[in-house]
């Protein structure tokens, strides 16, 4: 088979996620992403099932693989026990490994996710860390959350938290030796390499678009062409 | 008749849930947004029921949000999870309790994948040993924390001071339950009641005197969608899906919503505010929103814990109209106070949705 298809079929998510699709469209009918975006998981499954390299490459560069919400609602309903959501995870991994993700507006957002969630996990041991959240980036969260953010230490103290404290408990400071172990796991198992690939491909794309790093970040985090639904 | 049929199907999905001796792993999202819920879980299990729930400061994020935003590769997430299992093994436990649905779903997925690809499990064992020197046994039992509260729901009801009943009318409160996609949609047999008739929250609601509302979009996703909320440009996806659920449940006039997941109570609560700001539309009674709770918060209300110890003040939709319906007392002046009644100013008011100051 072709190079991309071979890589895809080596991914256990792909092997678990696609047996034989009968194009019934059940996944598309249940899919929350299909309702919101111009998105059809059945078509994606069809393209990869046909093993056509050119079409797989187009898919990896496309907007469409980034529309899924990974809710896995499709998994329950597929009459053939396929998991289009898992196929999507495999496609997104390959798109990043090949550096294709920067070809689409939605794919470019991976840099924003790497620099927030990804770096917080390594730095704090939490995928979300409250001192880095800001109301400016989350105006939808409402005035109570704004109050909470402005009084973080007092609110956590009142509710029995252990924000940045020693020992176990809510939002404790995770000991450095645990964070070191996490870093070694990331280095050994491919996460550090993926992070570097995301940075490198994004830097190249930013240069191509004539944008400074910070301008590029603001653009990918906020911009929506309005051509997705 | 149909109801009886459903009950029979539920029986097929009953899990043998251990009621004691758990290694407890916290949720990143819940620690950030619903800290009172994890505090309440431990208070109920340890102080109220005398169970052994062990926790360690050395566990980390399972990296699940990184995995589902596709920045963390599968092998990395599996090795991080293997490290959590190693901490459990070292502490001498076999039952693993996850406070997070994303984690719970991942644990189920990983254990299942290792069954089909044993060579992958061996590789992860090697990775973990090399990176940390640790070794692990797989848990005998993986529970979501709500499974455990479900298991003790009747004990909570027996000790309870309050019931989910409207004290003015004597009628059961009408409760919407939201399970969260990764609880049972991937591995129906791992969740109480499966994916068709999830019973984990419905069981609590019935045990505590309420009535579950069935509505068309009951099983629809809350709209988190990982990258679809976490990147600002995509948030339309998130609010559109929540909006769909509210439009579907509104005609059934629910008194409250009980949730299972870390993200779902956040979105169902906050997006009501945002929808009101955008469209001047509210879904509760008299211009308020529909109050949204975690299962621990509801358990704590039943047990008569102080609502401000549960953390109900950090919800955007005010809980007071519901507390009044049940007859749960609260001190309005203490709502936004810090520890020992410390004065820390108050939140602002939304433009349209009514809130209790
Ligand atoms: S996992 Fe993706 S493809 Fe499947 S139903 Fe959810 S959004 Fe749709
Ligand atoms: S539900 Fe399954 S069989 Fe039907 S189109 Fe989707 S993947 Fe194919």
Coordinates of C-alpha atoms and ligand atoms in Angstrom, one line a residue:
Chain A
X1 CA 0.0 0.0 0.0
X2 CA 1.0 3.6 -0.1
X3 CA 3.3 5.3 2.5
X4 CA 0.5 7.3 4.3
X5 CA -1.9 4.5 4.4
X6 CA 0.8 2.2 5.8
X7 CA 1.5 4.6 8.5
X8 CA -2.2 5.0 9.3
X9 CA -2.8 1.3 9.4
X10 CA 0.1 0.9 11.9
X11 CA -1.9 3.0 14.4
X12 CA -3.9 0.8 16.8
X13 CA -6.6 3.5 16.9
X14 CA -7.1 3.0 13.2
X15 CA -7.1 -0.8 13.6
X16 CA -9.5 -0.6 16.5
X17 CA -11.6 2.0 14.8
X18 CA -12.2 0.7 11.2
X19 CA -13.3 -2.7 10.2
X20 CA -15.6 -2.5 7.2
X21 CA -17.8 0.6 6.8
X22 CA -21.1 0.0 5.0
X23 CA -21.8 3.7 4.5
X24 CA -25.0 3.7 6.4
X25 CA -24.4 7.2 7.6
X26 CA -25.5 6.5 11.2
X27 CA -22.3 8.1 12.6
X28 CA -23.1 11.3 10.6
X29 CA -26.7 11.3 11.9
X30 CA -25.7 11.2 15.5
X31 CA -22.6 13.4 15.3
X32 CA -22.7 16.8 17.1
X33 CA -19.9 18.1 14.8
X34 CA -21.8 17.2 11.7
X35 CA -24.7 19.3 12.9
X36 CA -22.5 22.4 13.4
X37 CA -19.8 22.1 10.8
X38 CA -19.8 21.1 7.1
X39 CA -18.6 17.7 8.3
X40 CA -19.4 14.1 7.5
X41 CA -17.5 11.3 9.4
X42 CA -18.9 8.8 6.9
X43 CA -17.1 10.4 4.1
X44 CA -13.8 10.5 6.0
X45 CA -14.1 6.8 6.8
X46 CA -14.8 6.2 3.1
X47 CA -11.7 8.0 1.9
X48 CA -9.3 6.1 4.2
X49 CA -11.1 2.8 3.5
X50 CA -10.4 3.4 -0.2
X51 CA -6.6 3.7 0.5
X52 CA -6.1 6.4 -2.2
X53 CA -2.8 8.1 -1.2
X54 CA -3.7 11.4 -2.9
X55 CA -7.0 11.7 -1.2
X56 CA -5.5 10.7 2.2
X57 CA -2.9 13.4 1.8
X58 CA -5.6 16.0 0.9
X59 CA -7.5 14.8 4.0
X60 CA -4.5 15.3 6.2
X61 CA -4.1 18.9 4.9
X62 CA -7.8 19.6 5.2
X63 CA -10.0 21.5 7.7
X64 CA -12.4 18.6 8.0
X65 CA -10.4 16.3 10.2
X66 CA -10.2 19.1 12.9
X67 CA -14.0 19.4 13.2
X68 CA -14.6 16.3 15.3
X69 CA -15.2 16.9 19.0
X70 CA -14.0 13.4 20.0
X71 CA -17.2 12.8 21.9
X72 CA -17.3 9.2 20.6
X73 CA -21.1 9.3 20.2
X74 CA -20.5 7.6 16.9
X75 CA -18.9 4.6 18.6
X76 CA -22.1 3.6 20.4
X77 CA -24.2 3.7 17.2
X78 CA -22.1 2.3 14.4
X79 CA -23.7 -1.0 13.3
X80 CA -20.3 -2.4 12.3
X81 CA -18.5 -1.5 15.5
X82 CA -16.4 1.1 13.8
X83 CA -15.2 4.2 15.7
X84 CA -14.9 7.1 13.3
X85 CA -13.8 9.3 16.3
X86 CA -10.7 7.0 16.7
X87 CA -10.0 7.1 13.0
X88 CA -10.0 10.9 13.4
X89 CA -7.5 10.7 16.3
X90 CA -5.2 8.6 14.1
X91 CA -5.5 11.0 11.1
X92 CA -4.7 14.0 13.4
X93 CA -1.6 12.3 14.7
X94 CA -0.4 11.6 11.2
X95 CA -1.2 15.1 10.0
X96 CA 1.0 16.4 12.8
X97 CA 3.8 13.9 12.2
X98 CA 3.9 14.8 8.5
X99 CA 3.8 18.5 9.2
X100 CA 0.5 18.8 7.1
X101 CA -1.6 20.4 9.9
X102 CA -0.4 23.9 9.2
X103 CA -2.1 23.8 5.8
X104 CA -5.5 24.4 7.4
X105 CA -6.9 27.1 9.6
X106 CA -8.2 24.6 12.2
X107 CA -5.1 22.5 12.0
X108 CA -2.9 25.5 12.8
X109 CA -4.6 25.8 16.1
X110 CA -2.5 22.8 17.4
X111 CA 0.2 25.3 18.3
X112 CA -2.2 27.1 20.7
X113 CA -3.2 23.8 22.3
X114 CA 0.4 22.8 22.6
X115 CA 1.4 26.1 24.2
X116 CA -1.5 26.0 26.7
X117 CA -2.6 22.5 27.7
X118 CA 0.6 20.8 26.6
X119 CA 3.0 23.1 28.5
X120 CA 0.8 23.3 31.6
X121 CA 0.8 19.5 31.9
X122 CA 4.6 19.5 31.9
X123 CA 5.1 22.6 34.0
X124 CA 2.4 22.1 36.7
X125 CA 1.2 18.5 36.3
X126 CA -2.3 19.8 35.5
X127 CA -3.8 20.2 32.1
X128 CA -5.4 23.4 33.4
X129 CA -3.8 25.7 36.0
X130 CA -5.9 28.5 37.4
X131 CA -3.2 31.2 37.7
X132 CA -2.8 31.0 33.9
X133 CA -6.5 31.4 33.0
X134 CA -7.7 34.9 32.3
X135 CA -11.1 36.4 32.0
X136 CA -10.0 38.2 28.9
X137 CA -9.6 34.9 27.1
X138 CA -12.8 33.6 28.7
X139 CA -15.4 36.4 28.8
X140 CA -18.1 33.7 28.3
X141 CA -17.3 32.3 31.7
X142 CA -19.3 35.1 33.4
X143 CA -19.0 37.4 36.4
X144 CA -18.9 34.8 39.1
X145 CA -15.9 33.1 37.6
X146 CA -14.3 36.6 37.1
X147 CA -14.8 37.2 40.9
X148 CA -13.3 33.7 41.6
X149 CA -10.2 34.5 39.4
X150 CA -9.7 37.8 41.1
X151 CA -9.9 36.2 44.6
X152 CA -8.3 32.9 43.7
X153 CA -6.4 32.2 47.0
X154 CA -9.4 33.2 49.2
X155 CA -11.9 31.2 47.2
X156 CA -9.7 28.0 47.2
X157 CA -9.0 28.5 50.9
X158 CA -12.7 28.8 51.7
X159 CA -13.6 25.7 49.7
X160 CA -11.0 23.4 51.2
X161 CA -8.4 23.6 48.4
X162 CA -4.6 23.4 48.8
X163 CA -3.6 25.8 45.9
X164 CA 0.2 25.5 45.4
X165 CA 0.5 23.9 48.9
X166 CA 2.4 20.9 50.2
X167 CA 1.0 17.4 50.6
X168 CA -2.1 16.0 48.8
X169 CA -5.3 17.9 48.0
X170 CA -6.9 20.2 45.5
X171 CA -4.4 21.9 43.2
X172 CA -1.5 21.1 45.5
X173 CA 2.0 21.9 44.1
X174 CA 2.9 18.6 42.4
X175 CA 6.3 17.6 43.7
X176 CA 9.3 18.3 41.4
X177 CA 10.3 14.6 41.3
X178 CA 6.9 13.8 39.9
X179 CA 7.2 16.5 37.3
X180 CA 10.6 15.2 36.4
X181 CA 9.2 11.7 35.8
X182 CA 6.5 13.3 33.6
X183 CA 9.1 15.0 31.5
X184 CA 11.1 11.8 31.1
X185 CA 8.0 10.0 30.0
X186 CA 7.3 12.8 27.5
X187 CA 10.9 12.6 26.2
X188 CA 10.9 8.9 25.8
X189 CA 7.5 8.2 24.3
X190 CA 7.1 10.8 21.6
X191 CA 5.3 13.8 23.2
X192 CA 8.4 16.0 23.3
X193 CA 9.1 15.1 19.7
X194 CA 5.6 16.0 18.7
X195 CA 5.8 19.3 20.5
X196 CA 9.0 20.2 18.6
X197 CA 7.4 19.2 15.3
X198 CA 4.4 21.5 16.1
X199 CA 6.7 24.4 16.9
X200 CA 8.9 23.9 13.9
X201 CA 6.1 23.6 11.3
X202 CA 4.2 26.5 12.9
X203 CA 7.3 28.7 12.8
X204 CA 7.7 27.9 9.1
X205 CA 4.1 28.7 8.5
X206 CA 4.3 32.0 10.4
X207 CA 7.3 33.0 8.4
X208 CA 5.5 32.1 5.2
X209 CA 2.6 34.3 6.3
X210 CA 4.9 37.1 7.3
X211 CA 3.9 37.0 10.9
X212 CA 5.8 37.4 14.2
X213 CA 5.4 34.5 16.6
X214 CA 3.0 36.4 18.9
X215 CA 0.9 37.7 15.9
X216 CA 0.6 34.1 14.6
X217 CA -0.5 32.9 18.0
X218 CA -3.2 35.5 18.3
X219 CA -4.4 34.8 14.8
X220 CA -4.7 31.1 15.2
X221 CA -6.4 31.3 18.6
X222 CA -9.0 33.9 17.6
X223 CA -9.5 33.9 13.8
X224 CA -12.5 32.1 12.2
X225 CA -12.9 32.5 8.5
X226 CA -16.6 31.7 8.9
X227 CA -16.3 29.2 6.1
X228 CA -16.6 26.0 8.1
X229 CA -20.3 25.5 8.4
Chain B
X1 CA -44.5 -1.7 30.4
X2 CA -41.7 0.1 28.5
X3 CA -40.3 1.3 31.8
X4 CA -40.3 -2.3 33.1
X5 CA -38.4 -3.3 30.0
X6 CA -35.9 -0.6 30.5
X7 CA -35.4 -1.8 34.1
X8 CA -34.6 -5.3 32.8
X9 CA -32.0 -3.9 30.4
X10 CA -30.5 -1.8 33.2
X11 CA -30.0 -5.0 35.2
X12 CA -27.7 -6.3 32.4
X13 CA -25.5 -3.4 33.0
X14 CA -25.2 -3.5 36.7
X15 CA -21.6 -3.4 37.8
X16 CA -20.3 -5.1 41.0
X17 CA -18.9 -1.9 42.4
X18 CA -16.7 -2.3 45.5
X19 CA -17.8 0.1 48.2
X20 CA -14.5 0.6 50.0
X21 CA -10.7 0.6 49.7
X22 CA -10.0 2.9 46.8
X23 CA -7.0 4.7 45.4
X24 CA -8.5 8.1 44.5
X25 CA -7.2 10.2 41.6
X26 CA -8.3 13.8 41.2
X27 CA -9.6 15.6 38.1
X28 CA -7.7 18.6 36.8
X29 CA -10.9 20.3 35.6
X30 CA -12.8 19.7 38.7
X31 CA -10.0 20.9 41.0
X32 CA -10.1 24.1 39.0
X33 CA -13.8 24.7 38.7
X34 CA -15.6 22.5 41.3
X35 CA -13.2 22.1 44.2
X36 CA -16.0 21.7 46.7
X37 CA -17.2 18.6 44.9
X38 CA -14.0 16.6 45.5
X39 CA -13.9 17.8 49.1
X40 CA -17.5 16.6 49.5
X41 CA -16.8 13.2 47.9
X42 CA -14.1 12.6 50.5
X43 CA -16.2 14.0 53.3
X44 CA -19.1 11.7 52.5
X45 CA -16.9 8.6 52.0
X46 CA -14.5 9.0 54.8
X47 CA -16.3 11.0 57.5
X48 CA -19.9 10.1 56.9
X49 CA -19.5 6.4 55.8
X50 CA -16.1 5.5 57.3
X51 CA -14.6 4.2 54.0
X52 CA -10.9 4.1 53.2
X53 CA -10.1 6.4 50.2
X54 CA -6.4 6.9 49.7
X55 CA -4.8 9.8 47.9
X56 CA -1.3 10.8 47.1
X57 CA 0.2 14.1 46.1
X58 CA 2.5 12.4 43.5
X59 CA -0.2 11.7 40.9
X60 CA -0.5 14.1 38.0
X61 CA -2.9 14.9 35.2
X62 CA -3.6 11.7 33.2
X63 CA -2.8 13.9 30.2
X64 CA -6.2 13.0 28.8
X65 CA -7.1 16.5 27.7
X66 CA -3.8 16.6 25.9
X67 CA -4.6 13.3 24.3
X68 CA -8.0 14.4 23.1
X69 CA -6.7 17.7 21.8
X70 CA -4.2 15.5 19.9
X71 CA -1.0 17.1 21.1
X72 CA 0.0 14.2 23.3
X73 CA 0.6 10.9 21.5
X74 CA -1.1 7.7 22.6
X75 CA 2.1 6.0 23.9
X76 CA 2.8 9.0 26.2
X77 CA -0.7 9.0 27.6
X78 CA -0.5 5.2 28.2
X79 CA 2.8 5.6 30.0
X80 CA 1.4 8.5 32.2
X81 CA -1.6 6.3 33.1
X82 CA 0.7 3.4 33.8
X83 CA 2.6 5.6 36.2
X84 CA -0.7 6.3 38.1
X85 CA -1.3 2.6 38.2
X86 CA 2.2 2.1 39.6
X87 CA 1.4 4.6 42.4
X88 CA -1.7 2.6 43.2
X89 CA 0.3 -0.6 43.2
X90 CA 3.0 0.9 45.5
X91 CA 0.3 2.1 47.9
X92 CA -1.1 -1.4 48.1
X93 CA -4.5 -0.8 46.4
X94 CA -6.4 -2.6 43.7
X95 CA -9.4 -0.5 43.2
X96 CA -8.9 2.7 41.3
X97 CA -11.3 5.6 41.6
X98 CA -11.2 8.4 38.9
X99 CA -12.8 11.7 39.7
X100 CA -12.9 12.5 35.9
X101 CA -14.9 11.0 33.0
X102 CA -12.2 11.8 30.5
X103 CA -9.8 9.8 32.6
X104 CA -12.3 7.1 33.3
X105 CA -12.9 6.7 29.5
X106 CA -9.2 6.6 28.8
X107 CA -8.5 4.0 31.5
X108 CA -11.2 1.8 30.0
X109 CA -9.9 2.4 26.5
X110 CA -6.3 1.7 27.4
X111 CA -7.0 -1.5 29.4
X112 CA -9.1 -2.7 26.4
X113 CA -6.5 -1.8 23.9
X114 CA -3.9 -3.7 25.9
X115 CA -6.1 -6.8 25.8
X116 CA -6.1 -6.7 22.0
X117 CA -2.5 -5.7 21.7
X118 CA -0.5 -7.3 24.5
X119 CA 2.8 -6.3 22.9
X120 CA 1.8 -2.7 23.4
X121 CA 1.2 -3.3 27.1
X122 CA 4.7 -4.8 27.3
X123 CA 6.2 -1.8 25.5
X124 CA 4.5 0.6 28.0
X125 CA 5.8 -1.4 30.9
X126 CA 9.3 -1.0 29.5
X127 CA 8.8 2.7 28.9
X128 CA 7.6 3.2 32.4
X129 CA 10.5 1.3 33.9
X130 CA 13.0 3.2 31.8
X131 CA 11.6 6.6 32.5
X132 CA 10.7 6.2 36.2
X133 CA 12.0 2.9 37.5
X134 CA 8.4 2.0 38.4
X135 CA 6.3 -1.1 37.8
X136 CA 2.6 -1.6 38.0
X137 CA -0.2 -4.1 38.4
X138 CA -3.4 -3.3 36.5
X139 CA -6.3 -2.3 38.7
X140 CA -8.8 -5.0 39.6
X141 CA -11.5 -2.5 39.4
X142 CA -11.7 0.9 37.8
X143 CA -14.6 3.1 39.1
X144 CA -15.7 6.5 38.2
X145 CA -16.3 8.4 41.5
X146 CA -20.0 8.6 40.6
X147 CA -20.2 4.8 40.5
X148 CA -19.2 4.8 44.2
X149 CA -21.8 7.5 45.2
X150 CA -24.3 5.4 43.2
X151 CA -23.3 2.4 45.2
X152 CA -23.9 4.2 48.5
X153 CA -26.9 6.2 47.3
X154 CA -29.4 4.5 49.6
X155 CA -27.1 5.0 52.6
X156 CA -27.0 8.7 51.7
X157 CA -30.8 8.7 51.4
X158 CA -31.2 7.0 54.8
X159 CA -28.9 9.5 56.6
X160 CA -30.3 12.5 54.6
X161 CA -32.0 15.5 56.1
X162 CA -33.6 16.5 52.8
X163 CA -35.2 14.9 49.7
X164 CA -35.5 16.1 46.1
X165 CA -39.1 17.1 46.8
X166 CA -40.8 20.4 46.4
X167 CA -41.9 21.3 49.9
X168 CA -44.7 23.6 48.7
X169 CA -46.4 21.0 46.5
X170 CA -45.0 17.7 47.9
X171 CA -44.2 16.6 44.4
X172 CA -40.8 15.1 43.3
X173 CA -38.5 17.6 41.8
X174 CA -38.0 17.2 38.0
X175 CA -34.4 16.5 37.4
X176 CA -32.4 16.4 34.1
X177 CA -29.4 14.1 34.3
X178 CA -26.4 14.5 32.1
X179 CA -24.0 11.6 31.9
X180 CA -21.1 12.8 29.9
X181 CA -20.1 11.1 26.6
X182 CA -17.0 9.3 27.7
X183 CA -18.7 7.6 30.7
X184 CA -20.5 4.9 28.6
X185 CA -20.6 5.7 24.9
X186 CA -17.3 4.0 24.2
X187 CA -17.6 1.0 26.5
X188 CA -21.2 0.7 27.5
X189 CA -20.5 -2.3 29.8
X190 CA -18.2 -0.2 31.9
X191 CA -20.9 2.2 32.9
X192 CA -23.9 1.6 35.2
X193 CA -26.9 1.1 32.9
X194 CA -24.8 1.2 29.7
X195 CA -25.1 3.8 26.9
X196 CA -28.8 3.3 26.2
X197 CA -30.2 3.6 29.7
X198 CA -27.4 5.1 31.9
X199 CA -28.6 4.7 35.4
X200 CA -25.8 6.0 37.5
X201 CA -27.3 9.5 38.0
X202 CA -30.9 8.4 37.5
X203 CA -30.4 5.9 40.4
X204 CA -29.3 8.7 42.7
X205 CA -32.2 10.9 41.7
X206 CA -34.8 8.2 42.3
X207 CA -33.2 7.2 45.6
X208 CA -33.2 10.8 46.8
X209 CA -36.8 11.4 45.9
X210 CA -36.7 13.2 42.6
X211 CA -38.1 12.4 39.2
X212 CA -35.9 12.0 36.1
X213 CA -36.9 14.0 33.1
X214 CA -36.7 12.2 29.7
X215 CA -36.3 14.7 26.8
X216 CA -35.3 14.3 23.2
X217 CA -31.7 15.4 23.4
X218 CA -31.0 13.7 26.8
X219 CA -28.0 11.9 25.4
X220 CA -26.6 14.7 23.3
X221 CA -23.1 15.9 24.0
X222 CA -22.7 19.1 26.2
X223 CA -20.6 20.5 23.5
X224 CA -17.2 20.6 25.1
X225 CA -15.5 18.9 22.1
X226 CA -12.0 19.5 23.6
X227 CA -10.4 21.8 20.9
X228 CA -13.9 23.0 20.1
X229 CA -14.0 24.9 23.4
X230 CA -10.3 25.3 24.3
X231 CA -9.5 27.4 21.2
X232 CA -11.5 30.6 21.2
X233 CA -12.2 30.6 17.5
X234 CA -14.1 27.3 17.8
X235 CA -16.4 28.1 20.8
X236 CA -19.5 28.4 18.5
X237 CA -19.5 24.6 18.3
X238 CA -19.6 24.3 22.1
X239 CA -22.4 26.8 22.8
X240 CA -24.5 25.6 19.8
X241 CA -24.6 22.1 21.2
X242 CA -25.4 23.3 24.7
X243 CA -28.1 25.5 23.2
X244 CA -29.6 22.5 21.5
X245 CA -29.9 20.6 24.8
X246 CA -31.5 23.6 26.6
X247 CA -34.1 24.1 23.8
X248 CA -34.9 20.5 24.0
X249 CA -35.3 20.2 27.8
X250 CA -37.0 23.6 28.4
X251 CA -40.6 22.4 27.5
X252 CA -40.3 19.8 30.3
X253 CA -39.6 22.5 32.9
X254 CA -36.8 20.9 34.9
X255 CA -36.2 22.1 38.4
X256 CA -32.5 21.3 38.2
X257 CA -29.7 19.4 36.3
X258 CA -27.4 16.8 37.8
X259 CA -24.1 16.0 36.0
X260 CA -21.5 13.3 36.0
X261 CA -18.6 14.9 34.1
X262 CA -16.0 17.6 34.9
X263 CA -16.8 19.7 31.9
X264 CA -20.5 19.2 31.6
X265 CA -21.6 21.2 34.7
X266 CA -19.2 24.0 33.6
X267 CA -20.7 24.3 30.2
X268 CA -24.3 23.7 31.2
X269 CA -23.9 26.4 33.9
X270 CA -21.8 29.0 32.1
X271 CA -23.4 28.8 28.6
X272 CA -26.8 29.6 30.2
X273 CA -25.3 32.9 31.1
X274 CA -23.7 33.4 27.7
X275 CA -27.0 32.5 25.9
X276 CA -28.8 35.0 28.0
X277 CA -26.2 37.7 27.2
X278 CA -26.5 36.9 23.5
X279 CA -30.3 36.4 23.2
X280 CA -31.8 37.7 26.4
X281 CA -33.2 34.1 26.9
X282 CA -33.2 32.3 30.2
X283 CA -34.4 28.7 30.8
X284 CA -35.3 28.6 34.5
X285 CA -38.3 30.1 36.3
X286 CA -38.8 33.9 36.6
X287 CA -35.7 35.0 34.7
X288 CA -33.3 32.7 36.5
X289 CA -31.3 29.9 34.9
X290 CA -31.8 26.2 35.6
X291 CA -29.4 25.3 38.5
X292 CA -26.7 22.8 37.5
X293 CA -25.0 20.5 40.1
X294 CA -22.4 17.8 40.3
X295 CA -23.6 14.6 41.9
X296 CA -21.5 15.2 45.0
X297 CA -23.1 18.6 45.5
X298 CA -26.6 17.0 45.3
X299 CA -25.5 14.3 47.7
X300 CA -24.2 17.0 50.1
X301 CA -27.4 18.9 49.8
X302 CA -29.4 15.7 50.7
X303 CA -27.1 15.3 53.7
X304 CA -27.7 18.8 54.9
X305 CA -24.2 20.2 54.4
X306 CA -23.8 24.0 54.3
X307 CA -24.4 25.0 50.6
X308 CA -21.4 27.3 50.7
X309 CA -19.1 24.4 51.9
X310 CA -20.2 22.5 48.8
X311 CA -19.2 25.4 46.6
X312 CA -22.6 26.4 45.2
X313 CA -21.5 30.0 45.3
X314 CA -19.1 29.4 42.4
X315 CA -21.9 28.5 40.0
X316 CA -23.0 31.3 37.7
X317 CA -26.7 30.1 37.9
X318 CA -27.9 30.8 41.4
X319 CA -28.8 27.7 43.4
X320 CA -31.0 29.5 46.0
X321 CA -34.3 29.1 44.2
X322 CA -33.8 25.3 44.3
X323 CA -32.6 25.4 47.9
X324 CA -35.8 27.3 48.8
X325 CA -37.9 24.7 47.0
X326 CA -36.4 21.9 49.0
X327 CA -36.3 23.9 52.2
X328 CA -32.5 23.8 52.7
X329 CA -31.4 26.7 54.9
X330 CA -28.5 29.0 53.9
X331 CA -27.0 32.3 55.1
X332 CA -27.2 34.8 52.2
X333 CA -24.6 37.1 53.9
X334 CA -22.0 34.3 54.0
X335 CA -22.3 33.4 50.3
X336 CA -19.3 35.2 48.9
X337 CA -17.2 35.3 52.1
X338 CA -13.7 33.8 52.4
X339 CA -12.5 31.6 55.2
X340 CA -13.6 32.7 58.7
X341 CA -16.1 35.1 57.2
X342 CA -13.3 37.1 55.6
X343 CA -14.7 39.9 53.4
X344 CA -13.7 39.6 49.7
X345 CA -15.9 41.7 47.4
X346 CA -18.8 40.2 45.4
X347 CA -19.2 39.2 41.7
X348 CA -20.9 41.5 39.3
X349 CA -24.3 40.9 37.9
X350 CA -25.2 39.5 34.4
X351 CA -27.1 41.8 32.1
X352 CA -30.2 39.6 31.7
X353 CA -30.1 36.4 33.7
X354 CA -31.3 37.0 37.2
X355 CA -29.0 35.9 40.0
X356 CA -29.2 36.1 43.8
X357 CA -26.6 38.5 45.1
Ligands
LIG1 S1 -16.4 11.5 17.9 FE1 -16.3 13.0 16.3 S2 -17.1 11.9 14.5 FE2 -17.8 10.8 16.3 S3 -19.8 11.6 16.9 FE3 -18.3 12.7 18.1 S4 -17.8 14.6 16.9 FE4 -18.8 13.1 15.5
LIG2 S1 -22.0 4.3 11.3 FE1 -20.3 2.9 10.9 S2 -20.8 1.7 9.1 FE2 -22.2 3.5 9.2 S3 -21.2 5.0 7.9 FE3 -20.5 5.4 10.0 S4 -18.6 4.2 10.2 FE4 -19.6 3.4 8.4

